[in-house]
PDB file of C-alpha atoms in Angstrom:
ATOM      1  CA  UNK E1317     -32.909  39.516  -1.629  1.00 46.00           C
ATOM      2  CA  UNK E1318     -30.630  38.102  -4.319  1.00 48.00           C
ATOM      3  CA  UNK E1319     -28.077  35.415  -3.749  1.00 51.00           C
ATOM      4  CA  UNK E1320     -24.644  36.675  -2.753  1.00 48.00           C
ATOM      5  CA  UNK E1321     -21.730  35.465  -4.882  1.00 51.00           C
ATOM      6  CA  UNK E1322     -20.165  32.231  -3.660  1.00 57.00           C
ATOM      7  CA  UNK E1323     -16.938  32.759  -1.768  1.00 63.00           C
ATOM      8  CA  UNK E1324     -13.927  31.279  -3.529  1.00 64.00           C
ATOM      9  CA  UNK E1325     -10.430  30.415  -2.420  1.00 60.00           C
ATOM     10  CA  UNK E1326      -7.343  31.231  -4.483  1.00 66.00           C
ATOM     11  CA  UNK E1327      -4.203  29.128  -4.002  1.00 61.00           C
ATOM     12  CA  UNK E1328      -0.916  30.774  -3.003  1.00 64.00           C
ATOM     13  CA  UNK E1329       1.716  31.038  -5.726  1.00 63.00           C
ATOM     14  CA  UNK E1330       4.792  28.821  -5.506  1.00 56.00           C
ATOM     15  CA  UNK E1331       7.990  30.764  -6.071  1.00 57.00           C
ATOM     16  CA  UNK E1332      11.381  29.157  -5.500  1.00 53.00           C
ATOM     17  CA  UNK E1333      14.891  30.347  -6.328  1.00 55.00           C
ATOM     18  CA  UNK E1334      16.063  27.879  -9.011  1.00 54.00           C
ATOM     19  CA  UNK E1335      19.799  28.432  -8.446  1.00 56.00           C
ATOM     20  CA  UNK E1336      19.383  27.879  -4.742  1.00 52.00           C
ATOM     21  CA  UNK E1337      17.428  24.655  -5.223  1.00 51.00           C
ATOM     22  CA  UNK E1338      20.080  23.293  -7.597  1.00 51.00           C
ATOM     23  CA  UNK E1339      22.706  23.883  -4.918  1.00 52.00           C
ATOM     24  CA  UNK E1340      20.821  22.262  -2.047  1.00 50.00           C
ATOM     25  CA  UNK E1341      22.851  19.031  -2.201  1.00 46.00           C
ATOM     26  CA  UNK E1342      25.896  20.854  -0.847  1.00 45.00           C
ATOM     27  CA  UNK E1343      24.464  21.141   2.647  1.00 43.00           C
ATOM     28  CA  UNK E1344      21.063  19.468   2.929  1.00 47.00           C
ATOM     29  CA  UNK E1345      21.002  15.790   3.866  1.00 45.00           C
ATOM     30  CA  UNK E1346      19.425  13.921   0.975  1.00 51.00           C
ATOM     31  CA  UNK E1347      16.901  16.649   0.110  1.00 77.00           C
ATOM     32  CA  UNK E1348      14.632  15.222   2.818  1.00 85.00           C
ATOM     33  CA  UNK E1349      11.836  17.219   4.429  1.00 89.00           C
ATOM     34  CA  UNK E1350      10.143  15.826   7.541  1.00 90.00           C
ATOM     35  CA  UNK E1351       6.453  16.778   7.636  1.00 92.00           C
ATOM     36  CA  UNK E1352       4.175  16.358  10.646  1.00 91.00           C
ATOM     37  CA  UNK E1353       0.387  16.224  10.131  1.00 92.00           C
ATOM     38  CA  UNK E1354      -1.669  17.458  13.091  1.00 92.00           C
ATOM     39  CA  UNK E1355      -5.381  17.959  13.736  1.00 92.00           C
ATOM     40  CA  UNK E1356      -8.350  16.380  15.474  1.00 92.00           C
ATOM     41  CA  UNK E1357      -9.229  12.721  14.827  1.00 89.00           C
ATOM     42  CA  UNK E1358     -11.381  12.206  11.716  1.00 90.00           C
ATOM     43  CA  UNK E1359     -10.709  15.695  10.345  1.00 94.00           C
ATOM     44  CA  UNK E1360      -9.232  14.266   7.138  1.00 93.00           C
ATOM     45  CA  UNK E1361      -5.504  13.979   7.869  1.00 93.00           C
ATOM     46  CA  UNK E1362      -5.001  10.372   6.820  1.00 91.00           C
ATOM     47  CA  UNK E1363      -7.130  10.742   3.692  1.00 93.00           C
ATOM     48  CA  UNK E1364      -5.053  13.774   2.735  1.00 95.00           C
ATOM     49  CA  UNK E1365      -1.846  11.766   3.077  1.00 94.00           C
ATOM     50  CA  UNK E1366      -3.192   8.695   1.274  1.00 92.00           C
ATOM     51  CA  UNK E1367      -4.392  10.816  -1.636  1.00 94.00           C
ATOM     52  CA  UNK E1368      -1.037  12.574  -1.876  1.00 95.00           C
ATOM     53  CA  UNK E1369       1.165   9.482  -1.591  1.00 93.00           C
ATOM     54  CA  UNK E1370      -0.979   6.756  -3.185  1.00 91.00           C
ATOM     55  CA  UNK E1371      -3.524   8.776  -5.197  1.00 89.00           C
ATOM     56  CA  UNK E1372      -6.269   6.779  -3.490  1.00 86.00           C
ATOM     57  CA  UNK E1373      -9.314   7.664  -1.419  1.00 88.00           C
ATOM     58  CA  UNK E1374     -11.366   5.696   1.075  1.00 82.00           C
ATOM     59  CA  UNK E1375     -13.978   6.883   3.527  1.00 76.00           C
ATOM     60  CA  UNK E1376     -12.146   4.800   6.144  1.00 72.00           C
ATOM     61  CA  UNK E1377      -8.442   4.996   5.244  1.00 71.00           C
ATOM     62  CA  UNK E1378      -5.905   2.694   6.838  1.00 75.00           C
ATOM     63  CA  UNK E1379      -3.972   4.473   9.566  1.00 75.00           C
ATOM     64  CA  UNK E1380      -0.331   5.288   8.961  1.00 74.00           C
ATOM     65  CA  UNK E1381       2.125   3.738  11.385  1.00 73.00           C
ATOM     66  CA  UNK E1382       5.412   5.562  11.779  1.00 74.00           C
ATOM     67  CA  UNK E1383       5.855   7.499   8.571  1.00 82.00           C
ATOM     68  CA  UNK E1384       5.237   7.323   4.837  1.00 86.00           C
ATOM     69  CA  UNK E1385       7.512   8.765   2.154  1.00 89.00           C
ATOM     70  CA  UNK E1386       6.980  10.300  -1.261  1.00 92.00           C
ATOM     71  CA  UNK E1387       9.421  11.937  -3.637  1.00 89.00           C
ATOM     72  CA  UNK E1388       8.328  15.062  -5.491  1.00 88.00           C
ATOM     73  CA  UNK E1389       9.940  17.428  -7.949  1.00 83.00           C
ATOM     74  CA  UNK E1390      10.329  21.091  -7.046  1.00 77.00           C
ATOM     75  CA  UNK E1391      11.699  22.924 -10.086  1.00 64.00           C
ATOM     76  CA  UNK E1392      13.175  19.685 -11.445  1.00 70.00           C
ATOM     77  CA  UNK E1393      14.844  18.971  -8.088  1.00 73.00           C
ATOM     78  CA  UNK E1394      13.948  15.723  -6.322  1.00 81.00           C
ATOM     79  CA  UNK E1395      12.744  16.250  -2.748  1.00 87.00           C
ATOM     80  CA  UNK E1396      11.854  13.375  -0.414  1.00 90.00           C
ATOM     81  CA  UNK E1397       8.951  14.145   1.917  1.00 93.00           C
ATOM     82  CA  UNK E1398       8.830  11.943   5.011  1.00 91.00           C
ATOM     83  CA  UNK E1399       5.316  12.357   6.400  1.00 91.00           C
ATOM     84  CA  UNK E1400       4.319  11.537   9.972  1.00 88.00           C
ATOM     85  CA  UNK E1401       0.736  11.063  11.197  1.00 84.00           C
ATOM     86  CA  UNK E1402       1.516  10.508  14.894  1.00 76.00           C
ATOM     87  CA  UNK E1403      -2.005  10.283  16.291  1.00 65.00           C
ATOM     88  CA  UNK E1404      -4.182   7.284  16.976  1.00 41.00           C
ATOM     89  CA  UNK E1405      -7.956   7.518  16.510  1.00 38.00           C
ATOM     90  CA  UNK E1406      -8.494   8.561  20.125  1.00 41.00           C
ATOM     91  CA  UNK E1407      -5.471  10.816  20.631  1.00 47.00           C
ATOM     92  CA  UNK E1408      -6.405  14.274  21.866  1.00 49.00           C
ATOM     93  CA  UNK E1409      -2.952  15.827  21.985  1.00 53.00           C
ATOM     94  CA  UNK E1410       0.363  15.352  20.253  1.00 54.00           C
ATOM     95  CA  UNK E1411       2.952  13.601  22.387  1.00 54.00           C
ATOM     96  CA  UNK E1412       6.307  13.083  20.651  1.00 50.00           C
ATOM     97  CA  UNK E1413       7.001   9.417  19.995  1.00 51.00           C
ATOM     98  CA  UNK E1414      10.451   7.841  19.515  1.00 44.00           C
ATOM     99  CA  UNK E1415       9.693   7.210  15.824  1.00 45.00           C
ATOM    100  CA  UNK E1416       8.403  10.722  15.218  1.00 50.00           C
ATOM    101  CA  UNK E1417      10.627  13.672  14.434  1.00 47.00           C
ATOM    102  CA  UNK E1418      10.034  16.028  17.342  1.00 51.00           C
ATOM    103  CA  UNK E1419      11.455  18.922  15.305  1.00 72.00           C
ATOM    104  CA  UNK E1420      10.048  18.480  11.797  1.00 85.00           C
ATOM    105  CA  UNK E1421      10.920  20.884   9.008  1.00 89.00           C
ATOM    106  CA  UNK E1422       7.213  21.464   8.405  1.00 93.00           C
ATOM    107  CA  UNK E1423       3.772  20.974   9.947  1.00 94.00           C
ATOM    108  CA  UNK E1424       0.397  20.699   8.227  1.00 95.00           C
ATOM    109  CA  UNK E1425      -2.305  21.741  10.699  1.00 96.00           C
ATOM    110  CA  UNK E1426      -5.628  20.282   9.535  1.00 97.00           C
ATOM    111  CA  UNK E1427      -9.282  20.850  10.299  1.00 97.00           C
ATOM    112  CA  UNK E1428     -12.552  19.711   8.741  1.00 97.00           C
ATOM    113  CA  UNK E1429     -14.446  22.606   7.107  1.00 97.00           C
ATOM    114  CA  UNK E1430     -17.712  20.851   8.003  1.00 97.00           C
ATOM    115  CA  UNK E1431     -16.807  20.429  11.681  1.00 97.00           C
ATOM    116  CA  UNK E1432     -16.585  23.608  13.721  1.00 97.00           C
ATOM    117  CA  UNK E1433     -15.119  21.793  16.716  1.00 96.00           C
ATOM    118  CA  UNK E1434     -12.098  20.677  14.688  1.00 96.00           C
ATOM    119  CA  UNK E1435     -11.535  24.319  13.745  1.00 97.00           C
ATOM    120  CA  UNK E1436     -11.830  25.483  17.352  1.00 96.00           C
ATOM    121  CA  UNK E1437      -9.118  22.968  18.240  1.00 94.00           C
ATOM    122  CA  UNK E1438      -6.621  24.740  15.977  1.00 94.00           C
ATOM    123  CA  UNK E1439      -5.537  27.007  18.813  1.00 93.00           C
ATOM    124  CA  UNK E1440      -4.803  24.029  21.078  1.00 91.00           C
ATOM    125  CA  UNK E1441      -2.806  22.383  18.297  1.00 92.00           C
ATOM    126  CA  UNK E1442      -0.958  25.642  17.744  1.00 93.00           C
ATOM    127  CA  UNK E1443       0.188  25.612  21.370  1.00 90.00           C
ATOM    128  CA  UNK E1444       1.503  22.074  20.826  1.00 85.00           C
ATOM    129  CA  UNK E1445       3.396  23.240  17.746  1.00 87.00           C
ATOM    130  CA  UNK E1446       4.923  26.153  19.646  1.00 87.00           C
ATOM    131  CA  UNK E1447       5.897  23.762  22.414  1.00 83.00           C
ATOM    132  CA  UNK E1448       7.570  21.101  20.266  1.00 79.00           C
ATOM    133  CA  UNK E1449       8.190  22.518  16.799  1.00 79.00           C
ATOM    134  CA  UNK E1450       8.330  26.295  17.023  1.00 77.00           C
ATOM    135  CA  UNK E1451      10.908  26.626  14.246  1.00 84.00           C
ATOM    136  CA  UNK E1452       8.894  24.572  11.734  1.00 90.00           C
ATOM    137  CA  UNK E1453       7.148  25.944   8.665  1.00 93.00           C
ATOM    138  CA  UNK E1454       3.382  25.592   9.253  1.00 95.00           C
ATOM    139  CA  UNK E1455       0.399  25.812   6.908  1.00 96.00           C
ATOM    140  CA  UNK E1456      -3.277  25.563   7.814  1.00 97.00           C
ATOM    141  CA  UNK E1457      -5.253  23.129   5.659  1.00 98.00           C
ATOM    142  CA  UNK E1458      -9.032  22.974   5.504  1.00 98.00           C
ATOM    143  CA  UNK E1459      -9.954  19.389   4.588  1.00 97.00           C
ATOM    144  CA  UNK E1460     -13.126  18.086   2.904  1.00 96.00           C
ATOM    145  CA  UNK E1461     -13.700  21.209   0.801  1.00 96.00           C
ATOM    146  CA  UNK E1462     -16.202  19.186  -1.264  1.00 96.00           C
ATOM    147  CA  UNK E1463     -18.537  18.911   1.738  1.00 95.00           C
ATOM    148  CA  UNK E1464     -22.027  20.379   1.340  1.00 95.00           C
ATOM    149  CA  UNK E1465     -22.175  21.033   5.093  1.00 96.00           C
ATOM    150  CA  UNK E1466     -19.592  23.796   5.407  1.00 96.00           C
ATOM    151  CA  UNK E1467     -19.433  25.294   8.901  1.00 97.00           C
ATOM    152  CA  UNK E1468     -16.221  27.334   8.536  1.00 97.00           C
ATOM    153  CA  UNK E1469     -16.281  30.094   5.941  1.00 95.00           C
ATOM    154  CA  UNK E1470     -13.189  30.619   3.817  1.00 95.00           C
ATOM    155  CA  UNK E1471     -12.669  34.211   4.981  1.00 94.00           C
ATOM    156  CA  UNK E1472     -12.794  33.120   8.637  1.00 95.00           C
ATOM    157  CA  UNK E1473     -10.222  30.368   8.082  1.00 96.00           C
ATOM    158  CA  UNK E1474      -8.005  32.769   6.137  1.00 96.00           C
ATOM    159  CA  UNK E1475      -8.284  35.330   8.930  1.00 96.00           C
ATOM    160  CA  UNK E1476      -7.276  32.752  11.528  1.00 97.00           C
ATOM    161  CA  UNK E1477      -4.300  31.675   9.425  1.00 96.00           C
ATOM    162  CA  UNK E1478      -3.283  35.324   8.976  1.00 96.00           C
ATOM    163  CA  UNK E1479      -3.454  35.911  12.738  1.00 96.00           C
ATOM    164  CA  UNK E1480      -1.081  32.964  13.221  1.00 96.00           C
ATOM    165  CA  UNK E1481       1.247  34.209  10.504  1.00 95.00           C
ATOM    166  CA  UNK E1482       0.736  31.173   8.255  1.00 95.00           C
ATOM    167  CA  UNK E1483      -0.843  30.379   4.875  1.00 95.00           C
ATOM    168  CA  UNK E1484      -4.193  28.690   4.278  1.00 96.00           C
ATOM    169  CA  UNK E1485      -5.060  26.043   1.682  1.00 96.00           C
ATOM    170  CA  UNK E1486      -8.359  24.197   1.165  1.00 97.00           C
ATOM    171  CA  UNK E1487      -8.244  20.593  -0.036  1.00 97.00           C
ATOM    172  CA  UNK E1488     -10.492  17.691  -0.915  1.00 96.00           C
ATOM    173  CA  UNK E1489      -8.941  14.238  -0.786  1.00 95.00           C
ATOM    174  CA  UNK E1490     -12.186  12.866  -2.191  1.00 95.00           C
ATOM    175  CA  UNK E1491     -12.038  14.997  -5.354  1.00 95.00           C
ATOM    176  CA  UNK E1492      -8.239  15.318  -5.336  1.00 95.00           C
ATOM    177  CA  UNK E1493      -8.438  19.101  -5.100  1.00 95.00           C
ATOM    178  CA  UNK E1494      -5.290  21.052  -4.124  1.00 96.00           C
ATOM    179  CA  UNK E1495      -3.759  18.021  -2.375  1.00 96.00           C
ATOM    180  CA  UNK E1496      -0.588  18.043  -4.480  1.00 94.00           C
ATOM    181  CA  UNK E1497      -0.503  21.821  -4.241  1.00 94.00           C
ATOM    182  CA  UNK E1498      -0.534  21.763  -0.432  1.00 95.00           C
ATOM    183  CA  UNK E1499       2.516  19.505  -0.156  1.00 95.00           C
ATOM    184  CA  UNK E1500       4.426  21.160  -3.002  1.00 92.00           C
ATOM    185  CA  UNK E1501       3.738  24.600  -1.558  1.00 93.00           C
ATOM    186  CA  UNK E1502       4.888  23.472   1.879  1.00 93.00           C
ATOM    187  CA  UNK E1503       8.105  22.055   0.405  1.00 90.00           C
ATOM    188  CA  UNK E1504       8.753  25.308  -1.431  1.00 87.00           C
ATOM    189  CA  UNK E1505       8.281  27.274   1.804  1.00 89.00           C
ATOM    190  CA  UNK E1506      10.811  25.062   3.607  1.00 88.00           C
ATOM    191  CA  UNK E1507      13.301  25.546   0.766  1.00 81.00           C
ATOM    192  CA  UNK E1508      12.819  29.316   0.824  1.00 80.00           C
ATOM    193  CA  UNK E1509      13.454  29.324   4.577  1.00 78.00           C
ATOM    194  CA  UNK E1510      16.661  27.348   4.074  1.00 70.00           C
ATOM    195  CA  UNK E1511      17.736  29.898   1.483  1.00 59.00           C
ATOM    196  CA  UNK E1512      17.302  32.738   3.969  1.00 56.00           C
ATOM    197  CA  UNK E1513      19.351  31.034   6.683  1.00 46.00           C
TER     198      UNK E1513
END
């Protein structure tokens, strides 16, 4: 038979209330958003962060101790993202550390699209999120979208995200694909949630 069309992923649209953002300083401490990055070891978390913060990529990125910060603009408003990667290479579960915000504003839940086991682990990570950070904004991020060895189809990842009530974004730190979008979109979701409170 003929080849079926290649499945494509469309990014979510960022929509933020401009008047609300301009008034954030009245009640939000320093425009800071604490972001926790979770997922199995070697699924691409650290590379994602390094690409976002430093615009660099290495096959063996230096681990992040404590947190790393980057300022971004959301509708001309400066937002400081404080990003935590709390896991060591061998960590299997997230245990809150004194230097890690136990109740972050947002969580990026990562898996490797070329590693089915990292995707299966999403449900275990989700239980950890519900246990420690159940009021956080969460997005599911498929890392290494440039891989030629895809094991998790886009529609399956999107369906899983939908079942959890969260959005899905595919990224490649190697090619710098949708990395900025993922963090900007997450920030916009946090801001929208603040607006509704």
